Short mmCIF file of C-alpha atoms in Angstrom, two decimals:
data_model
loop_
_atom_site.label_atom_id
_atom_site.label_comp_id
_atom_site.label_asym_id
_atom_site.label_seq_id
_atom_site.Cartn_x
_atom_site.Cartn_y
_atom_site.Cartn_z
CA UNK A 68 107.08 119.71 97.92
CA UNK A 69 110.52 118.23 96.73
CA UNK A 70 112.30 118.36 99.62
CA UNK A 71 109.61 116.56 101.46
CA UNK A 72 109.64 113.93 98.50
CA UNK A 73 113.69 113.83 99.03
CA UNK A 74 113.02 113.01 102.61
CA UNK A 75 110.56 110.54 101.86
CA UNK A 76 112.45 108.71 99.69
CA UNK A 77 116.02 109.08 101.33
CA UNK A 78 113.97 107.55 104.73
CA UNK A 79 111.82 104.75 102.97
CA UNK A 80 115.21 103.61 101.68
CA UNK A 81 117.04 103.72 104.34
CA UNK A 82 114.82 102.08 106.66
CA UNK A 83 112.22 99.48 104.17
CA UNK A 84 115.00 98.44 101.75
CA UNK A 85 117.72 99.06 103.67
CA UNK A 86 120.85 100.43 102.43
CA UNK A 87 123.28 98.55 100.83
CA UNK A 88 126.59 99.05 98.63
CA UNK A 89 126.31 99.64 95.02
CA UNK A 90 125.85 96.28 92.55
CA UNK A 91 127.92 96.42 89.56
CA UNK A 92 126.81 94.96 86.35
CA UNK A 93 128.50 92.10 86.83
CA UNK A 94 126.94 89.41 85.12
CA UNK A 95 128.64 91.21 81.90
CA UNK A 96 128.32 88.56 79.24
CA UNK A 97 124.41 88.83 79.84
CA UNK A 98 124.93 92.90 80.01
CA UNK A 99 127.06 93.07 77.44
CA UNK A 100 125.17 91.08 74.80
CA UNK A 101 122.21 93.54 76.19
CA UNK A 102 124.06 96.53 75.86
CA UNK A 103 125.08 96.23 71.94
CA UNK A 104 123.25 97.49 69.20
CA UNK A 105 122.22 94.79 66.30
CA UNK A 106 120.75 94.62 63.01
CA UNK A 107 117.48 94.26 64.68
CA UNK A 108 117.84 96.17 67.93
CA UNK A 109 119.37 99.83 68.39
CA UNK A 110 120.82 100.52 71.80
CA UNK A 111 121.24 104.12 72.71
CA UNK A 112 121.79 106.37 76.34
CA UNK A 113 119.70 109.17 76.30
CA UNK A 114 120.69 112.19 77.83
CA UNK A 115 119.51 115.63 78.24
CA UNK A 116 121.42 119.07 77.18
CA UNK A 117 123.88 119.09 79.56
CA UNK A 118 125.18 115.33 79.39
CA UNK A 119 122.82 114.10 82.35
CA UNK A 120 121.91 110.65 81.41
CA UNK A 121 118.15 110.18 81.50
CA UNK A 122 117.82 106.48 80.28
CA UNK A 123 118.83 103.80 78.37
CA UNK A 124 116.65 102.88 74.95
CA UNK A 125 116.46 99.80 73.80
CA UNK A 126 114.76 100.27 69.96
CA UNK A 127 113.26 97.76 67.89
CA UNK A 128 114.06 98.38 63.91
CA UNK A 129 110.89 96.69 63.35
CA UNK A 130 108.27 97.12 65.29
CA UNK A 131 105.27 94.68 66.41
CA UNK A 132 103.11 96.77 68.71
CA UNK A 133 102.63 100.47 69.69
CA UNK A 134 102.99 99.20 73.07
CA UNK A 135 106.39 99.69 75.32
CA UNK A 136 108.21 98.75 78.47
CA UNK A 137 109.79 101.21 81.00
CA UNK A 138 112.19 99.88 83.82
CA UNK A 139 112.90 101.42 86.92
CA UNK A 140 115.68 99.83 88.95
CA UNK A 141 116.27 98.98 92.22
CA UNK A 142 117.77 101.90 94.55
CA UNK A 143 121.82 102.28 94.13
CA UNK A 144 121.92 99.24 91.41
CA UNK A 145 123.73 99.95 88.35
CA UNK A 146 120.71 99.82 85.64
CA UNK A 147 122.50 98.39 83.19
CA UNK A 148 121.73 95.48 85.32
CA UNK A 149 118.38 95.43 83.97
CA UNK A 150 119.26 96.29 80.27
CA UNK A 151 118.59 91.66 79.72
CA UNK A 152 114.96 92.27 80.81
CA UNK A 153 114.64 95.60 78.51
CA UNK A 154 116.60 93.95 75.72
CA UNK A 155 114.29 90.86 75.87
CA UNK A 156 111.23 92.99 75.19
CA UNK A 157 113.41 94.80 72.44
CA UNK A 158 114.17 91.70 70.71
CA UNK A 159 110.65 90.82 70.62
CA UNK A 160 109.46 94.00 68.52
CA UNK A 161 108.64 95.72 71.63
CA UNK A 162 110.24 99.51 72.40
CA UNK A 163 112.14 99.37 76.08
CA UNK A 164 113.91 101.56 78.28
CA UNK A 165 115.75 101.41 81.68
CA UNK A 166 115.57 104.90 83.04
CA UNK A 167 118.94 106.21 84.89
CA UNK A 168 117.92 108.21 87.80
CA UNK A 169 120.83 110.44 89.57
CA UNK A 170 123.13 108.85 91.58
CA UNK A 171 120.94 105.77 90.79
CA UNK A 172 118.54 106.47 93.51
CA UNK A 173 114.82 106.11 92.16
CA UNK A 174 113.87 109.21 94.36
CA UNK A 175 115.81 112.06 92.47
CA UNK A 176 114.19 110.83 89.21
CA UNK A 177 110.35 110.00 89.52
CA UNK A 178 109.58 111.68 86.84
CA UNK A 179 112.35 109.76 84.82
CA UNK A 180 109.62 107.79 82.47
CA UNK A 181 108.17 111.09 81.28
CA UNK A 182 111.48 111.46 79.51
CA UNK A 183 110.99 107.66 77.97
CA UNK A 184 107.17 108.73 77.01
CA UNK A 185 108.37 111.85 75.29
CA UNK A 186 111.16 110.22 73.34
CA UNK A 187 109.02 108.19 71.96
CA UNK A 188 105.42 110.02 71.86
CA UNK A 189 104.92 109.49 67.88
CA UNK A 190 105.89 105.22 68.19
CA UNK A 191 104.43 104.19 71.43
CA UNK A 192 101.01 104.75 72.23
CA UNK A 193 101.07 102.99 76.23
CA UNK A 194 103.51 101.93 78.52
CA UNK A 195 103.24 99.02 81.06
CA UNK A 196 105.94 100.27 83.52
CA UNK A 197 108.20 97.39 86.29
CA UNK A 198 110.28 98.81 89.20
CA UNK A 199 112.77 96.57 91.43
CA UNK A 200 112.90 97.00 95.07
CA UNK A 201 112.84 100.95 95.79
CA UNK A 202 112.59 101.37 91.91
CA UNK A 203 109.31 99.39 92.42
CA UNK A 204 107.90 101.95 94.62
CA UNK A 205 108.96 104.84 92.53
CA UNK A 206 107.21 103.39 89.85
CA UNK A 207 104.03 103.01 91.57
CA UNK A 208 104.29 106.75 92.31
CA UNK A 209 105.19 107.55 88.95
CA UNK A 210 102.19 105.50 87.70
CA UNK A 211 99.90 107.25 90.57
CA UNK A 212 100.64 110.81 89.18
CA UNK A 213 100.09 109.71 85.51
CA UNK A 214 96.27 107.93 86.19
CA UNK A 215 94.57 109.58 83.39
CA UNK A 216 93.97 107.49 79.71
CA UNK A 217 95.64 109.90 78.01
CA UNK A 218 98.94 109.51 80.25
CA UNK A 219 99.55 106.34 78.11
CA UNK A 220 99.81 103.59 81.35
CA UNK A 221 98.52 100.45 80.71
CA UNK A 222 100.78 98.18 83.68
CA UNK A 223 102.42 98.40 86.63
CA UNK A 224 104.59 95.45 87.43
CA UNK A 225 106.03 95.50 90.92
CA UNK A 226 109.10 93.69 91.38
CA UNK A 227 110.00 92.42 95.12
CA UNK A 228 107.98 96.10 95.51
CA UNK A 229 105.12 97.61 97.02
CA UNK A 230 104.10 101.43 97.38
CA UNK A 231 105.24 103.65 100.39
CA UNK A 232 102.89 104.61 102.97
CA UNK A 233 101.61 107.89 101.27
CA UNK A 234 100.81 106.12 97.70
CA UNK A 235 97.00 104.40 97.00
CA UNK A 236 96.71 102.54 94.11
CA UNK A 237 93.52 100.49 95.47
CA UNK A 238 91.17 102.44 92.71
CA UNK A 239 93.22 102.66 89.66
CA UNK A 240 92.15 100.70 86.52
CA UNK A 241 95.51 99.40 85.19
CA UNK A 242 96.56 95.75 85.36
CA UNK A 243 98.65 95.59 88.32
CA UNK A 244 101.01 92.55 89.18
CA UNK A 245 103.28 92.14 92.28
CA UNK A 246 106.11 89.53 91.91
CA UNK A 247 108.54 88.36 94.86
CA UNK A 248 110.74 85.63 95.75
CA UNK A 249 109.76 83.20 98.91
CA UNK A 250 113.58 83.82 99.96
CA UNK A 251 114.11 87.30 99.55
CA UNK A 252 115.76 88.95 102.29
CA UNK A 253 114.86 91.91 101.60
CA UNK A 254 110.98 91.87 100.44
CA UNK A 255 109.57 89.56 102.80
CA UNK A 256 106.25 87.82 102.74
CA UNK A 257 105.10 90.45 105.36
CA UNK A 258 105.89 93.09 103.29
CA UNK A 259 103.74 92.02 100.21
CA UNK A 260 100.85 91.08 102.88
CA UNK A 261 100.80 94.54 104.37
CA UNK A 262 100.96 96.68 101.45
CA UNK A 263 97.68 94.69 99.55
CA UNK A 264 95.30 97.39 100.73
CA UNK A 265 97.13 99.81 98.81
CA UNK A 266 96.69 97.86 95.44
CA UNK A 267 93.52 96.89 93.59
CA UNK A 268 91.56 93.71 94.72
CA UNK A 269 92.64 92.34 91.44
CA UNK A 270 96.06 92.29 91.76
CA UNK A 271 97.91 89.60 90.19
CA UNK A 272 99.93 88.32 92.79
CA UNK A 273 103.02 85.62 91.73
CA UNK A 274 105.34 83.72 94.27
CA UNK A 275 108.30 82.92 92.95
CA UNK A 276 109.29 79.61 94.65
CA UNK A 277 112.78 79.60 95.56
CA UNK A 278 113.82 83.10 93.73
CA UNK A 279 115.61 85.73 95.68
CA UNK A 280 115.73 89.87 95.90
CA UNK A 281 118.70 89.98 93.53
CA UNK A 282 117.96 87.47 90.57
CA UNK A 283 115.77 90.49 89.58
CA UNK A 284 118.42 91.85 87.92
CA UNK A 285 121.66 90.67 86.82
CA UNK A 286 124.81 90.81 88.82
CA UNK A 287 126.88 87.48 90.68
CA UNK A 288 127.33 89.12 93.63
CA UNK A 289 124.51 88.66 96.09
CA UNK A 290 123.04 92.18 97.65
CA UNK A 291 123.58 92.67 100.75
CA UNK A 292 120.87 90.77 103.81
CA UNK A 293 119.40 88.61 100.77
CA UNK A 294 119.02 85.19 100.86
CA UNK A 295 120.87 83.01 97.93
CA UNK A 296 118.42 82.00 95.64
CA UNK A 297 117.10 78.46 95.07
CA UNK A 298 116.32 78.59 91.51
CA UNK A 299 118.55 79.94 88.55
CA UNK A 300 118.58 83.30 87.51
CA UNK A 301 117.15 82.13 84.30
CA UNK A 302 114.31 80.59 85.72
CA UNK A 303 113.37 83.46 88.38
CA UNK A 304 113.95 86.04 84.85
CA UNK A 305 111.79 83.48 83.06
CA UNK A 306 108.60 84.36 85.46
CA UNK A 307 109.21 88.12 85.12
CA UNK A 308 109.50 88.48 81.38
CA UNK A 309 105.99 85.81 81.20
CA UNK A 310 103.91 88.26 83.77
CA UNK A 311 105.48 91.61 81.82
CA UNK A 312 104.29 90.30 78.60
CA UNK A 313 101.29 89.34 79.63
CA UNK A 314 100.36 92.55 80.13
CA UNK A 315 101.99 93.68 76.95
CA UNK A 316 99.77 91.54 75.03
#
């Protein structure tokens, strides 16, 4: 059963997303700034016994909701790209977390927002849960295996994503939204079109006019077969953080 989810994933990669080299965090003032602890935010890598980093916490002091945000990045990004989105929600009294799968490939750690749920089990009550790209679709079948009320799922939030072949979500009763830039290179209009049967009929659906595959997270250097983007990063993060609390609300 893993080994056929290891081939699964290491071929949906390779041939949906296609591979390309690893992004840095490179748009460091933005993941810096993220990245540090303040009087109102705690930032903190969690890892398990034996050093294996399981995700990155991002930890209100004060609270405003029982209600949190898990991240699941895009395949071979570094996820401290997404630590602005995470921090965001953070600053806004909301608990976050940008899970760290091994060798940054969503496959090998599925099951990475059980360790977020768990950390957390006594604070957070439900999760709305985003993925980027290939971190999308792991999400979706994270969010598949964990359908019951008392898994504590109350979003899914696909960025530039859509499930694999071998994941239905048609019949679940979360909020579901499905965000993607009309110049992405690598989620194309197609793509979003063709994978609508697997999501419910009430699917939010938002076009992001002029945004791109890589203004999903942050980093200046354009992922490989993507399109440059026609809006700001700002603006393209503006839509995602608007649709994610949304559901947070």
């Amino acid at each position: 059963m893993i080994l056929t989810k290891l081939i699964r994933g290491f071929v949906f990669a390779s041939v949906v997303f296609s591979f390309h080299q690893s992004a840095v965090a490179d748009a460091q003032s933005e993941v810096d700034a993220a990245m540090t602890s303040s009087p109102s935010v705690a930032v903190f890598q969690k890892r398990n016994f034996v050093g294996v980093s399981l995700f990155f916490g991002f930890e209100p002091i004060a609270p405003i909701s029982n209600r949190g945000v898990i991240v699941y990045p895009g395949a071979f990004q570094d996820p401290r790209a997404y630590a602005p989105i995470a921090r965001h929600f953070a600053d806004q009294g909301y608990y976050a977390a940008v899970v760290t799968p091994p060798f940054n490939f969503g496959f090998l750690g599925t099951h990475y927002g059980t360790y977020v749920k768990n950390h957390w089990r006594d604070d957070v009550a439900d999760w709305v849960v985003a993925g980027h790209s290939l971190g999308g679709t792991v999400a979706a079948l994270w969010v598949d295996s964990n359908r019951a009320p008392s898994d504590g799922i109350a979003g899914l939030v696909l960025l530039a994503a859509y499930p694999d072949a071998l994941t239905n979500l048609s019949d679940i009763q979360i909020p579901v939204t499905s965000i993607w830039g009309s110049v992405d290179g690598l989620t194309t209009e197609s793509d979003i079109e063709g994978s609508k049967n697997q999501l419910p009929a009430n699917t939010n659906y938002v076009r992001i006019e002029g945004g791109n595959h890589t203004q999903f997270y942050y980093s200046d250097t354009l992922q490989n077969n993507d399109n440059p983007a026609q809006i700001s990063r700002e603006a393209q993060q503006l839509i995602v953080e608007r649709e994610i609390a949304a559901m947070l609300n």
